[in-house]
mmCIF file of C-alpha atoms in Angstrom:
data_model
loop_
_atom_site.group_PDB
_atom_site.id
_atom_site.type_symbol
_atom_site.label_atom_id
_atom_site.label_comp_id
_atom_site.label_asym_id
_atom_site.label_seq_id
_atom_site.Cartn_x
_atom_site.Cartn_y
_atom_site.Cartn_z
ATOM 1 C CA UNK A 232 21.427 237.220 119.943
ATOM 2 C CA UNK A 233 19.900 238.091 116.611
ATOM 3 C CA UNK A 234 21.789 240.909 114.891
ATOM 4 C CA UNK A 235 19.937 241.484 111.620
ATOM 5 C CA UNK A 236 16.259 240.981 110.785
ATOM 6 C CA UNK A 237 13.772 241.385 107.966
ATOM 7 C CA UNK A 238 10.195 242.322 108.855
ATOM 8 C CA UNK A 239 7.269 241.196 106.725
ATOM 9 C CA UNK A 240 4.270 243.387 107.523
ATOM 10 C CA UNK A 241 6.412 246.208 108.870
ATOM 11 C CA UNK A 242 3.679 248.868 108.685
ATOM 12 C CA UNK A 243 1.173 247.023 110.877
ATOM 13 C CA UNK A 244 0.887 246.997 114.655
ATOM 14 C CA UNK A 245 3.282 244.090 115.285
ATOM 15 C CA UNK A 246 5.660 245.251 112.564
ATOM 16 C CA UNK A 247 5.923 248.807 113.870
ATOM 17 C CA UNK A 248 6.415 247.573 117.439
ATOM 18 C CA UNK A 249 9.099 245.172 116.192
ATOM 19 C CA UNK A 250 10.960 248.135 114.721
ATOM 20 C CA UNK A 251 10.712 249.893 118.082
ATOM 21 C CA UNK A 252 12.047 246.859 119.948
ATOM 22 C CA UNK A 253 14.828 246.274 117.416
ATOM 23 C CA UNK A 254 16.048 249.835 117.887
ATOM 24 C CA UNK A 255 16.084 249.415 121.664
ATOM 25 C CA UNK A 256 18.040 246.157 121.375
ATOM 26 C CA UNK A 257 20.488 247.410 118.764
ATOM 27 C CA UNK A 258 19.234 244.959 116.126
ATOM 28 C CA UNK A 259 19.596 246.113 112.528
ATOM 29 C CA UNK A 260 16.521 245.946 110.294
ATOM 30 C CA UNK A 261 17.943 245.035 106.878
ATOM 31 C CA UNK A 262 14.634 244.389 105.108
ATOM 32 C CA UNK A 263 11.034 245.588 105.346
ATOM 33 C CA UNK A 264 7.864 244.656 103.484
ATOM 34 C CA UNK A 265 4.265 245.845 103.469
ATOM 35 C CA UNK A 266 1.243 245.212 101.278
ATOM 36 C CA UNK A 267 0.009 248.673 100.277
ATOM 37 C CA UNK A 268 0.814 251.209 103.019
ATOM 38 C CA UNK A 269 3.434 252.750 100.763
ATOM 39 C CA UNK A 270 3.649 256.120 102.543
ATOM 40 C CA UNK A 271 4.372 254.495 105.903
ATOM 41 C CA UNK A 272 6.787 252.084 104.228
ATOM 42 C CA UNK A 273 8.692 254.983 102.656
ATOM 43 C CA UNK A 274 8.988 256.719 106.029
ATOM 44 C CA UNK A 275 10.218 253.493 107.634
ATOM 45 C CA UNK A 276 12.789 253.015 104.884
ATOM 46 C CA UNK A 277 14.093 256.546 105.344
ATOM 47 C CA UNK A 278 14.377 255.954 109.074
ATOM 48 C CA UNK A 279 15.898 252.455 108.986
ATOM 49 C CA UNK A 280 17.968 252.566 105.790
ATOM 50 C CA UNK A 281 17.296 248.877 105.004
ATOM 51 C CA UNK A 282 19.007 246.977 102.215
ATOM 52 C CA UNK A 283 15.819 245.520 100.655
ATOM 53 C CA UNK A 284 12.280 246.960 100.517
ATOM 54 C CA UNK A 285 9.135 245.243 99.272
ATOM 55 C CA UNK A 286 5.636 246.435 98.476
ATOM 56 C CA UNK A 287 3.133 243.636 98.033
ATOM 57 C CA UNK A 288 0.784 245.630 95.818
ATOM 58 C CA UNK A 289 2.730 245.939 92.575
ATOM 59 C CA UNK A 290 0.920 249.142 91.630
ATOM 60 C CA UNK A 291 3.115 251.007 94.102
ATOM 61 C CA UNK A 292 6.428 249.592 92.894
ATOM 62 C CA UNK A 293 7.384 252.578 90.715
ATOM 63 C CA UNK A 294 6.686 255.018 93.559
ATOM 64 C CA UNK A 295 8.921 253.031 95.876
ATOM 65 C CA UNK A 296 11.695 252.568 93.320
ATOM 66 C CA UNK A 297 11.683 256.271 92.523
ATOM 67 C CA UNK A 298 12.168 257.083 96.191
ATOM 68 C CA UNK A 299 14.997 254.554 96.648
ATOM 69 C CA UNK A 300 16.822 254.097 93.310
ATOM 70 C CA UNK A 301 19.940 252.726 95.036
ATOM 71 C CA UNK A 302 18.117 250.101 97.129
ATOM 72 C CA UNK A 303 16.897 246.624 96.291
ATOM 73 C CA UNK A 304 13.206 247.287 95.675
ATOM 74 C CA UNK A 305 10.898 244.341 94.976
ATOM 75 C CA UNK A 306 7.154 243.809 94.733
ATOM 76 C CA UNK A 307 4.384 241.227 94.758
ATOM 77 C CA UNK A 308 4.432 237.718 96.198
ATOM 78 C CA UNK A 309 7.856 237.036 94.726
ATOM 79 C CA UNK A 310 9.115 240.172 96.396
ATOM 80 C CA UNK A 311 7.832 238.966 99.766
ATOM 81 C CA UNK A 312 9.712 235.707 99.218
ATOM 82 C CA UNK A 313 12.901 237.639 98.384
ATOM 83 C CA UNK A 314 12.674 239.518 101.671
ATOM 84 C CA UNK A 315 11.842 236.294 103.538
ATOM 85 C CA UNK A 316 15.000 234.642 102.207
ATOM 86 C CA UNK A 317 17.297 237.668 102.195
ATOM 87 C CA UNK A 318 20.869 236.481 102.582
ATOM 88 C CA UNK A 319 21.983 239.134 105.072
ATOM 89 C CA UNK A 320 19.242 238.516 107.672
ATOM 90 C CA UNK A 321 19.618 236.241 110.705
ATOM 91 C CA UNK A 322 15.890 236.115 111.350
ATOM 92 C CA UNK A 323 12.626 236.852 109.572
ATOM 93 C CA UNK A 324 9.756 238.397 111.535
ATOM 94 C CA UNK A 325 6.510 237.454 109.792
ATOM 95 C CA UNK A 326 3.798 239.899 110.827
ATOM 96 C CA UNK A 327 1.757 239.630 107.633
ATOM 97 C CA UNK A 328 -2.016 239.287 107.887
ATOM 98 C CA UNK A 329 -3.829 236.255 106.524
ATOM 99 C CA UNK A 330 -2.764 233.391 104.292
ATOM 100 C CA UNK A 331 -0.342 235.726 102.496
ATOM 101 C CA UNK A 332 2.146 234.819 105.229
ATOM 102 C CA UNK A 333 2.221 231.088 104.428
ATOM 103 C CA UNK A 334 4.564 230.869 101.448
ATOM 104 C CA UNK A 335 7.090 233.438 102.785
ATOM 105 C CA UNK A 336 7.334 231.417 106.007
ATOM 106 C CA UNK A 337 7.959 228.207 104.092
ATOM 107 C CA UNK A 338 10.557 229.838 101.849
ATOM 108 C CA UNK A 339 12.315 231.342 104.869
ATOM 109 C CA UNK A 340 12.504 227.921 106.525
ATOM 110 C CA UNK A 341 13.831 226.357 103.334
ATOM 111 C CA UNK A 342 16.568 228.982 103.192
ATOM 112 C CA UNK A 343 17.657 228.148 106.742
ATOM 113 C CA UNK A 344 16.220 231.222 108.466
ATOM 114 C CA UNK A 345 14.778 231.331 111.926
ATOM 115 C CA UNK A 346 11.240 232.753 111.764
ATOM 116 C CA UNK A 347 9.605 234.809 114.504
ATOM 117 C CA UNK A 348 5.992 234.045 113.648
ATOM 118 C CA UNK A 349 3.193 236.517 114.309
ATOM 119 C CA UNK A 350 1.219 235.380 111.250
ATOM 120 C CA UNK A 351 -1.001 232.767 112.904
ATOM 121 C CA UNK A 352 -2.617 231.733 109.615
ATOM 122 C CA UNK A 353 0.674 230.092 108.597
ATOM 123 C CA UNK A 354 0.204 227.271 111.101
ATOM 124 C CA UNK A 355 -3.600 227.287 111.000
ATOM 125 C CA UNK A 356 -3.657 226.365 107.311
ATOM 126 C CA UNK A 357 -0.181 224.921 106.822
ATOM 127 C CA UNK A 358 0.759 223.355 110.133
ATOM 128 C CA UNK A 359 0.945 219.794 108.830
ATOM 129 C CA UNK A 360 3.034 220.736 105.789
ATOM 130 C CA UNK A 361 5.453 222.848 107.834
ATOM 131 C CA UNK A 362 5.663 220.182 110.538
ATOM 132 C CA UNK A 363 6.800 217.656 107.931
ATOM 133 C CA UNK A 364 9.421 220.098 106.633
ATOM 134 C CA UNK A 365 10.934 220.784 110.020
ATOM 135 C CA UNK A 366 10.804 217.226 111.303
ATOM 136 C CA UNK A 367 12.735 216.199 108.210
ATOM 137 C CA UNK A 368 15.263 218.936 108.724
ATOM 138 C CA UNK A 369 15.518 219.048 112.483
ATOM 139 C CA UNK A 370 14.290 216.661 115.180
ATOM 140 C CA UNK A 371 13.022 219.302 117.582
ATOM 141 C CA UNK A 372 10.131 220.838 115.657
ATOM 142 C CA UNK A 373 9.875 224.375 116.959
ATOM 143 C CA UNK A 374 13.171 224.884 118.769
ATOM 144 C CA UNK A 375 15.406 227.257 116.835
ATOM 145 C CA UNK A 376 13.173 227.263 113.731
ATOM 146 C CA UNK A 377 9.789 228.825 114.515
ATOM 147 C CA UNK A 378 9.613 231.191 117.472
ATOM 148 C CA UNK A 379 6.140 232.427 118.490
ATOM 149 C CA UNK A 380 5.441 236.148 118.728
ATOM 150 C CA UNK A 381 1.832 236.024 119.973
ATOM 151 C CA UNK A 382 1.779 236.794 123.691
ATOM 152 C CA UNK A 383 0.000 233.521 124.507
ATOM 153 C CA UNK A 384 2.412 231.250 122.665
ATOM 154 C CA UNK A 385 5.389 233.248 123.875
ATOM 155 C CA UNK A 386 4.107 232.683 127.415
ATOM 156 C CA UNK A 387 3.918 228.932 126.847
ATOM 157 C CA UNK A 388 7.403 228.863 125.367
ATOM 158 C CA UNK A 389 8.729 230.694 128.413
ATOM 159 C CA UNK A 390 6.961 228.278 130.757
ATOM 160 C CA UNK A 391 8.549 225.317 128.963
ATOM 161 C CA UNK A 392 12.159 226.471 129.289
ATOM 162 C CA UNK A 393 14.068 223.784 131.173
ATOM 163 C CA UNK A 394 11.095 221.388 131.169
ATOM 164 C CA UNK A 395 10.680 217.975 129.569
ATOM 165 C CA UNK A 396 7.927 218.304 126.951
ATOM 166 C CA UNK A 397 6.727 214.804 127.852
ATOM 167 C CA UNK A 398 5.823 216.142 131.308
ATOM 168 C CA UNK A 399 3.310 218.615 129.858
ATOM 169 C CA UNK A 400 -0.249 217.517 130.597
ATOM 170 C CA UNK A 401 -2.203 220.546 129.398
ATOM 171 C CA UNK A 402 -1.758 223.955 127.806
ATOM 172 C CA UNK A 403 -4.072 226.710 129.018
ATOM 173 C CA UNK A 404 -4.509 229.682 126.690
ATOM 174 C CA UNK A 405 -5.907 232.823 128.282
ATOM 175 C CA UNK A 406 -8.227 235.254 126.487
ATOM 176 C CA UNK A 407 -9.439 238.683 127.514
ATOM 177 C CA UNK A 408 -12.914 237.873 126.199
ATOM 178 C CA UNK A 409 -12.874 240.814 123.811
ATOM 179 C CA UNK A 410 -15.244 243.800 123.779
ATOM 180 C CA UNK A 411 -18.400 241.661 124.081
ATOM 181 C CA UNK A 412 -17.504 239.444 127.034
ATOM 182 C CA UNK A 413 -20.671 238.562 128.953
ATOM 183 C CA UNK A 414 -22.972 239.450 126.056
ATOM 184 C CA UNK A 415 -25.486 237.036 124.566
ATOM 185 C CA UNK A 416 -25.950 236.524 120.839
ATOM 186 C CA UNK A 417 -29.212 238.492 120.840
ATOM 187 C CA UNK A 418 -27.330 241.523 122.190
ATOM 188 C CA UNK A 419 -24.849 241.555 119.308
ATOM 189 C CA UNK A 420 -27.283 242.041 116.428
ATOM 190 C CA UNK A 421 -26.810 245.789 116.086
ATOM 191 C CA UNK A 422 -23.237 246.349 117.258
ATOM 192 C CA UNK A 423 -21.313 248.929 115.221
ATOM 193 C CA UNK A 424 -17.857 248.688 113.697
ATOM 194 C CA UNK A 425 -16.403 251.039 116.281
ATOM 195 C CA UNK A 426 -17.758 248.790 119.057
ATOM 196 C CA UNK A 427 -16.073 245.756 117.507
ATOM 197 C CA UNK A 428 -12.760 247.573 117.138
ATOM 198 C CA UNK A 429 -12.733 248.764 120.770
ATOM 199 C CA UNK A 430 -10.655 245.960 122.267
ATOM 200 C CA UNK A 431 -10.396 246.335 126.065
ATOM 201 C CA UNK A 432 -6.720 245.362 126.337
ATOM 202 C CA UNK A 433 -4.642 245.153 123.175
ATOM 203 C CA UNK A 434 -3.782 247.600 120.389
ATOM 204 C CA UNK A 435 -3.981 245.553 117.200
ATOM 205 C CA UNK A 436 -4.816 245.754 113.508
ATOM 206 C CA UNK A 437 -8.452 245.756 112.403
ATOM 207 C CA UNK A 438 -8.607 242.162 111.171
ATOM 208 C CA UNK A 439 -7.224 240.565 114.322
ATOM 209 C CA UNK A 440 -9.348 242.883 116.465
ATOM 210 C CA UNK A 441 -12.494 241.614 114.728
ATOM 211 C CA UNK A 442 -11.237 238.040 115.157
ATOM 212 C CA UNK A 443 -10.770 238.720 118.856
ATOM 213 C CA UNK A 444 -14.344 239.987 119.119
ATOM 214 C CA UNK A 445 -15.751 236.743 117.638
ATOM 215 C CA UNK A 446 -13.169 234.688 119.612
ATOM 216 C CA UNK A 447 -12.152 232.857 116.437
ATOM 217 C CA UNK A 448 -8.718 234.328 117.044
ATOM 218 C CA UNK A 449 -8.460 232.175 120.151
ATOM 219 C CA UNK A 450 -9.547 229.182 118.105
ATOM 220 C CA UNK A 451 -6.744 229.897 115.656
ATOM 221 C CA UNK A 452 -4.335 230.076 118.609
ATOM 222 C CA UNK A 453 -5.484 226.630 119.741
ATOM 223 C CA UNK A 454 -4.577 225.240 116.316
ATOM 224 C CA UNK A 455 -1.255 227.097 116.390
ATOM 225 C CA UNK A 456 -0.438 225.681 119.810
ATOM 226 C CA UNK A 457 -0.977 222.144 118.513
ATOM 227 C CA UNK A 458 1.885 222.612 116.071
ATOM 228 C CA UNK A 459 4.130 224.892 118.107
ATOM 229 C CA UNK A 460 4.121 222.552 121.092
ATOM 230 C CA UNK A 461 3.186 219.149 119.630
ATOM 231 C CA UNK A 462 -0.037 218.691 121.604
ATOM 232 C CA UNK A 463 -3.421 217.251 120.685
ATOM 233 C CA UNK A 464 -6.342 219.646 120.530
ATOM 234 C CA UNK A 465 -7.944 217.971 123.576
ATOM 235 C CA UNK A 466 -4.820 218.884 125.561
ATOM 236 C CA UNK A 467 -5.357 222.614 124.974
ATOM 237 C CA UNK A 468 -7.910 224.625 126.943
ATOM 238 C CA UNK A 469 -9.069 228.236 126.742
ATOM 239 C CA UNK A 470 -9.955 230.289 129.809
ATOM 240 C CA UNK A 471 -11.265 233.853 129.867
ATOM 241 C CA UNK A 472 -9.024 236.138 131.931
ATOM 242 C CA UNK A 473 -10.237 239.739 131.540
ATOM 243 C CA UNK A 474 -7.250 241.405 133.226
ATOM 244 C CA UNK A 475 -4.803 240.010 130.618
ATOM 245 C CA UNK A 476 -2.043 239.744 133.227
ATOM 246 C CA UNK A 477 -1.531 235.976 132.945
ATOM 247 C CA UNK A 478 -0.719 235.420 129.290
ATOM 248 C CA UNK A 479 -1.002 231.621 129.317
ATOM 249 C CA UNK A 480 -0.209 228.612 131.507
ATOM 250 C CA UNK A 481 1.188 225.094 131.330
ATOM 251 C CA UNK A 482 -0.017 222.264 133.562
ATOM 252 C CA UNK A 483 2.389 219.391 134.191
ATOM 253 C CA UNK A 484 1.737 215.733 134.975
ATOM 254 C CA UNK A 485 2.352 216.278 138.689
ATOM 255 C CA UNK A 486 -0.445 218.859 138.866
ATOM 256 C CA UNK A 487 1.757 221.938 139.101
ATOM 257 C CA UNK A 488 1.043 224.904 136.831
ATOM 258 C CA UNK A 489 3.473 227.487 135.513
ATOM 259 C CA UNK A 490 2.246 230.859 134.264
ATOM 260 C CA UNK A 491 3.902 233.767 132.510
ATOM 261 C CA UNK A 492 2.750 237.044 134.044
ATOM 262 C CA UNK A 493 3.379 240.628 132.954
ATOM 263 C CA UNK A 494 1.669 243.823 131.964
ATOM 264 C CA UNK A 495 -0.148 243.420 128.633
ATOM 265 C CA UNK A 496 2.462 244.815 126.241
ATOM 266 C CA UNK A 497 3.299 243.068 122.970
ATOM 267 C CA UNK A 498 6.827 244.435 123.031
ATOM 268 C CA UNK A 499 7.778 241.837 125.656
ATOM 269 C CA UNK A 500 6.736 238.909 123.450
ATOM 270 C CA UNK A 501 8.420 240.519 120.441
ATOM 271 C CA UNK A 502 11.607 241.061 122.433
ATOM 272 C CA UNK A 503 11.678 237.442 123.612
ATOM 273 C CA UNK A 504 11.203 236.169 120.061
ATOM 274 C CA UNK A 505 14.213 238.199 118.931
ATOM 275 C CA UNK A 506 16.487 237.196 121.802
ATOM 276 C CA UNK A 507 15.337 233.602 122.479
ATOM 277 C CA UNK A 508 16.612 231.591 124.297
ATOM 278 C CA UNK A 509 18.260 234.523 126.038
ATOM 279 C CA UNK A 510 16.604 237.474 127.746
ATOM 280 C CA UNK A 511 17.484 241.120 127.333
ATOM 281 C CA UNK A 512 16.927 244.237 129.395
ATOM 282 C CA UNK A 513 13.392 245.197 130.399
ATOM 283 C CA UNK A 514 11.702 247.277 127.701
ATOM 284 C CA UNK A 515 8.240 247.448 129.282
ATOM 285 C CA UNK A 516 6.868 248.722 132.565
ATOM 286 C CA UNK A 517 7.291 245.980 135.205
ATOM 287 C CA UNK A 518 4.142 244.640 136.822
ATOM 288 C CA UNK A 519 3.308 246.312 140.143
ATOM 289 C CA UNK A 520 1.439 243.687 142.164
ATOM 290 C CA UNK A 521 0.205 246.321 144.624
ATOM 291 C CA UNK A 522 -1.933 247.701 141.787
ATOM 292 C CA UNK A 523 -3.337 244.321 140.721
ATOM 293 C CA UNK A 524 -6.597 244.140 142.621
ATOM 294 C CA UNK A 525 -7.840 240.802 141.286
ATOM 295 C CA UNK A 526 -7.206 238.076 138.781
ATOM 296 C CA UNK A 527 -10.399 236.408 137.584
ATOM 297 C CA UNK A 528 -11.164 233.490 135.280
ATOM 298 C CA UNK A 529 -14.269 232.358 133.409
ATOM 299 C CA UNK A 530 -15.316 229.588 131.064
ATOM 300 C CA UNK A 531 -15.709 230.698 127.442
ATOM 301 C CA UNK A 532 -19.287 231.131 126.245
ATOM 302 C CA UNK A 533 -19.277 228.610 123.388
ATOM 303 C CA UNK A 534 -22.939 229.321 122.585
ATOM 304 C CA UNK A 535 -22.494 233.025 121.903
ATOM 305 C CA UNK A 536 -18.993 232.761 120.459
ATOM 306 C CA UNK A 537 -19.590 229.560 118.566
ATOM 307 C CA UNK A 538 -16.673 230.100 116.185
ATOM 308 C CA UNK A 539 -14.331 229.138 119.021
ATOM 309 C CA UNK A 540 -16.136 225.804 119.294
ATOM 310 C CA UNK A 541 -16.065 225.479 115.500
ATOM 311 C CA UNK A 542 -12.291 226.026 115.509
ATOM 312 C CA UNK A 543 -11.896 223.143 117.980
ATOM 313 C CA UNK A 544 -13.986 220.936 115.694
ATOM 314 C CA UNK A 545 -11.913 221.918 112.642
ATOM 315 C CA UNK A 546 -8.734 221.182 114.574
ATOM 316 C CA UNK A 547 -10.019 217.704 115.421
ATOM 317 C CA UNK A 548 -10.983 217.004 111.810
ATOM 318 C CA UNK A 549 -7.719 218.397 110.440
ATOM 319 C CA UNK A 550 -6.995 218.125 106.734
ATOM 320 C CA UNK A 551 -8.778 220.795 104.736
ATOM 321 C CA UNK A 552 -11.045 222.005 107.536
ATOM 322 C CA UNK A 553 -8.671 224.574 109.098
ATOM 323 C CA UNK A 554 -7.953 225.940 105.600
ATOM 324 C CA UNK A 555 -11.678 226.366 104.973
ATOM 325 C CA UNK A 556 -12.228 227.957 108.387
ATOM 326 C CA UNK A 557 -9.502 230.505 107.779
ATOM 327 C CA UNK A 558 -10.508 231.378 104.206
ATOM 328 C CA UNK A 559 -14.172 231.816 105.093
ATOM 329 C CA UNK A 560 -13.269 233.967 108.070
ATOM 330 C CA UNK A 561 -10.897 236.175 106.065
ATOM 331 C CA UNK A 562 -13.624 236.818 103.504
ATOM 332 C CA UNK A 563 -16.286 237.471 106.152
ATOM 333 C CA UNK A 564 -14.118 239.928 108.063
ATOM 334 C CA UNK A 565 -13.208 241.743 104.842
ATOM 335 C CA UNK A 566 -16.881 242.192 103.935
ATOM 336 C CA UNK A 567 -17.688 243.274 107.496
ATOM 337 C CA UNK A 568 -14.962 245.922 107.476
ATOM 338 C CA UNK A 569 -16.323 247.142 104.128
ATOM 339 C CA UNK A 570 -19.757 247.558 105.709
ATOM 340 C CA UNK A 571 -21.348 244.816 103.594
ATOM 341 C CA UNK A 572 -22.443 242.538 106.447
ATOM 342 C CA UNK A 573 -23.146 242.685 110.151
ATOM 343 C CA UNK A 574 -21.105 241.351 113.028
ATOM 344 C CA UNK A 575 -23.216 238.239 113.626
ATOM 345 C CA UNK A 576 -23.171 237.591 109.883
ATOM 346 C CA UNK A 577 -19.436 236.937 110.141
ATOM 347 C CA UNK A 578 -20.037 233.998 112.440
ATOM 348 C CA UNK A 579 -23.070 232.670 110.590
ATOM 349 C CA UNK A 580 -21.444 232.725 107.161
ATOM 350 C CA UNK A 581 -18.254 231.087 108.417
ATOM 351 C CA UNK A 582 -20.236 228.324 110.108
ATOM 352 C CA UNK A 583 -22.313 227.699 106.989
ATOM 353 C CA UNK A 584 -19.245 227.417 104.738
ATOM 354 C CA UNK A 585 -17.504 225.006 107.144
ATOM 355 C CA UNK A 586 -20.581 222.848 107.726
ATOM 356 C CA UNK A 587 -21.128 222.462 103.973
ATOM 357 C CA UNK A 588 -17.497 221.542 103.290
ATOM 358 C CA UNK A 589 -16.574 218.097 102.004
ATOM 359 C CA UNK A 590 -13.146 217.130 103.405
ATOM 360 C CA UNK A 591 -10.134 216.992 101.113
ATOM 361 C CA UNK A 592 -6.583 215.776 101.550
ATOM 362 C CA UNK A 593 -3.905 218.381 102.161
ATOM 363 C CA UNK A 594 -0.386 217.253 101.342
ATOM 364 C CA UNK A 595 1.205 220.341 99.805
ATOM 365 C CA UNK A 596 1.173 224.118 99.680
ATOM 366 C CA UNK A 597 -0.523 223.860 96.296
ATOM 367 C CA UNK A 598 -3.402 221.921 97.900
ATOM 368 C CA UNK A 599 -3.788 224.614 100.556
ATOM 369 C CA UNK A 600 -3.812 227.482 98.077
ATOM 370 C CA UNK A 601 -6.311 225.757 95.784
ATOM 371 C CA UNK A 602 -8.717 224.974 98.646
ATOM 372 C CA UNK A 603 -8.330 228.556 99.856
ATOM 373 C CA UNK A 604 -9.150 229.885 96.385
ATOM 374 C CA UNK A 605 -12.233 227.698 96.004
ATOM 375 C CA UNK A 606 -13.594 228.631 99.431
ATOM 376 C CA UNK A 607 -13.298 232.330 98.660
ATOM 377 C CA UNK A 608 -15.200 231.855 95.407
ATOM 378 C CA UNK A 609 -17.852 229.843 97.232
ATOM 379 C CA UNK A 610 -18.142 232.527 99.898
ATOM 380 C CA UNK A 611 -18.687 235.291 97.349
ATOM 381 C CA UNK A 612 -21.357 233.226 95.553
ATOM 382 C CA UNK A 613 -23.097 232.573 98.869
ATOM 383 C CA UNK A 614 -23.025 236.255 99.762
ATOM 384 C CA UNK A 615 -24.258 237.336 96.334
ATOM 385 C CA UNK A 616 -27.143 234.887 96.627
ATOM 386 C CA UNK A 617 -28.175 236.466 99.920
ATOM 387 C CA UNK A 618 -27.915 240.092 98.780
#
């Protein structure tokens, strides 16, 4: 079992829960990193006594160094890479938000680390590049290199234990449907920020909560699943399951279906990522079937939540399209959270950017970062033209 970990994004929801799970399992946290939540980071460092600490926003470096003069204190993107490749860690948990998680993941893989991946953007924008890296290094793409932390991909991984991957016919990702399940587009024109952030099931950071409300998060998970489990996009379905008890399913060629079922608690998926392929003691409340009154399933509403459909289309096109989808969405969500656009505007702006995109080849990290940069500039110009 993993003995020592570094956590990128330690102050966020997944990062803080990873610390909780690590303590319960007796795993030492030797490195932590955050972007700008320096006060929380300082408290975590005092509690955990890590060997290396990183703050992404370099403006806070002096504050951090003053608090911990005897520690390795680093900052900026290079600092994130130092934590991601730290020599004394067995595993890196990447819980960063957005494309900022891409390069640290790649550097961790290059340094021979196993990566527990909660940063879905890594595979959304860089799946092809990372796939090439791991296939070159190790025949089995995801085994022992990238371990999923998202509850859906963790569920699939658990369903595949002991199975022949060639026997997998279909992957079925479940989704709660978010706070606006059953609503039509016309009903979402005047929703408020607090409505968007009121997820019915999961406690998450603001960005991913907004993504769950538009259902683009599920589209990103479809793209992730393609690379985690070596499946085509037409072999991955999404089904709405409001109770969030079944976390995902795998259908096999003989028609049988395996599902991973538990109470909705991210600590289980985090625990499995840290102990895989072994299991540890139960850290969450076991599911009491006598209290489960019903399990229901619905088709996604692709008309209202058209970004899910757009994500499927970007996955089919491949190349630069997933990079564009992610960059446009990151910018839209940022402006929404700043109160500069409405909820429906997120979806409309993202669709417009993607539909106007001319495809480009993606063969390197540099290609990805340049396309990402250009899309963000284009998005800001588009928004300024509308204001």
